[in-house]
Amino acid sequence: MPAAGDQTHFGRRTVRLDEKQGLVNDVFHSVASRYDLMNDLMSFGLHRIWKDILVAKVRPSLSRPFSHVDVAGGTGDIAKRVANAGGPLTEVTVVDINGDMLRMGERRLGRCPYANRLKFIEGDAEALPLPDARFDAYTIAFGIRNVPRIEDALKEAHRVLKRGGHFLCLEFSRVDLPVMDRLYDAYSFAAIPAIGQVVTGDGAAYRYLVESIRKFPPPERFADMIVAAGFARVDFTRLSGGVVAIHSAWKL
Ligand SMILES: C[S@@+](CC[C@H](N)C(=O)[O-])C[C@H]1O[C@@H](n2cnc3c(N)ncnc32)[C@H](O)[C@@H]1O
């Protein structure tokens, strides 16, 4: 367990481990109201397809009770897909550390037909305010690289899942195709902060997002971290030339 004085990354900067969460929270407070629009602009709508692929792997039951938790769930993009894909006994809990992001989600999804099957809870992925062995599936999409102590978040995912429960993580990864990697870098570092500046007034927030992607461990190393948290049958799938990867694992 790292001491509070240990260091980590906040984008390109090296910061104290106990300082990072506050900096991450400032980013998402600043962009919350335009977060969904920015996702569409930055990814040319691709984030919708990646999220659909993630939720297709969840496969919530159409007839039996199914408890799902989406951590770092932000404005509820994954939660709405799981609730929509599952049956009337599928319930989804969204946990996020940032109340502004959750409120955007509650406002957006408050009137959808499955609103009564969604619950929004403010909480930290590193110390989930949830009971042991409660959920059939756990997702975290574009969230884990923002969490200061990734190992703690993975242990918490394992704790709250039932035996036989499914862990799924969608995260930016490493582009591994020649030429495309250089185009991707140029687009990320030049265009995304500029678009962020125009749309949200906070280009620095989007510079952090781009830089944090480069600091996140490569998929092979992240898979080892998932194994170390106690999960079995750990594997990953790269999508869109490695722009993102979906990690899958089971609590057996
Ligand atoms: C890039 S957004 C992803 C939101 C959503 N999952 C999506 O795919 O659109 C990252 C989210 O992680 C949340 N977050 C950051 N650190 C967290 C933590 N320690 N625990 C829970 N949520 C956290 C942020 O507040 C933010 O809503």
Tab-separated table of N, CA and C in Angstrom, residues 11-12 14 39 57 78 81 83 97-98 125 145 156 188 233 250:
chain	number	residue	atom	x	y	z
A	11	GLY	N	-1.684	13.636	-15.715
A	11	GLY	CA	-1.206	13.936	-17.063
A	11	GLY	C	0.301	13.789	-17.091
A	12	ARG	N	1.008	14.811	-17.593
A	12	ARG	CA	2.474	14.745	-17.663
A	12	ARG	C	3.154	15.108	-16.353
A	14	THR	N	4.168	15.132	-12.418
A	14	THR	CA	4.282	14.216	-11.292
A	14	THR	C	3.693	14.935	-10.086
A	39	ASN	N	-17.554	14.357	-25.826
A	39	ASN	CA	-17.278	12.962	-26.185
A	39	ASN	C	-17.607	12.704	-27.651
A	57	LYS	N	-21.158	-7.203	-23.942
A	57	LYS	CA	-20.444	-8.236	-23.166
A	57	LYS	C	-21.057	-8.427	-21.778
A	78	ILE	N	-23.206	4.334	-19.670
A	78	ILE	CA	-23.174	2.867	-19.607
A	78	ILE	C	-24.439	2.371	-18.912
A	81	ARG	N	-27.471	2.097	-21.071
A	81	ARG	CA	-27.392	0.975	-22.023
A	81	ARG	C	-27.670	-0.359	-21.326
A	83	ALA	N	-29.393	-0.843	-18.495
A	83	ALA	CA	-30.810	-0.886	-18.089
A	83	ALA	C	-31.698	-1.172	-19.294
A	97	ILE	N	-17.418	9.851	-8.155
A	97	ILE	CA	-16.924	10.699	-7.061
A	97	ILE	C	-17.374	12.146	-7.234
A	98	ASN	N	-17.895	12.444	-8.425
A	98	ASN	CA	-18.182	13.834	-8.768
A	98	ASN	C	-19.694	14.072	-8.884
A	125	ALA	N	-14.225	5.039	-6.217
A	125	ALA	CA	-13.919	3.698	-6.740
A	125	ALA	C	-12.950	2.955	-5.831
A	145	ARG	N	-8.325	5.206	-15.351
A	145	ARG	CA	-7.042	5.912	-15.454
A	145	ARG	C	-7.044	7.213	-14.643
A	156	GLU	N	-11.588	-3.365	-4.899
A	156	GLU	CA	-12.968	-3.035	-4.568
A	156	GLU	C	-13.940	-3.650	-5.585
A	188	SER	N	-4.569	14.051	-31.127
A	188	SER	CA	-4.842	14.140	-29.687
A	188	SER	C	-4.242	15.401	-29.075
A	233	ARG	N	-9.603	-15.715	-15.496
A	233	ARG	CA	-9.997	-15.641	-16.926
A	233	ARG	C	-9.905	-14.187	-17.434
A	250	TRP	N	-13.243	-12.409	-14.435
A	250	TRP	CA	-14.317	-13.011	-13.655
A	250	TRP	C	-13.876	-13.221	-12.224
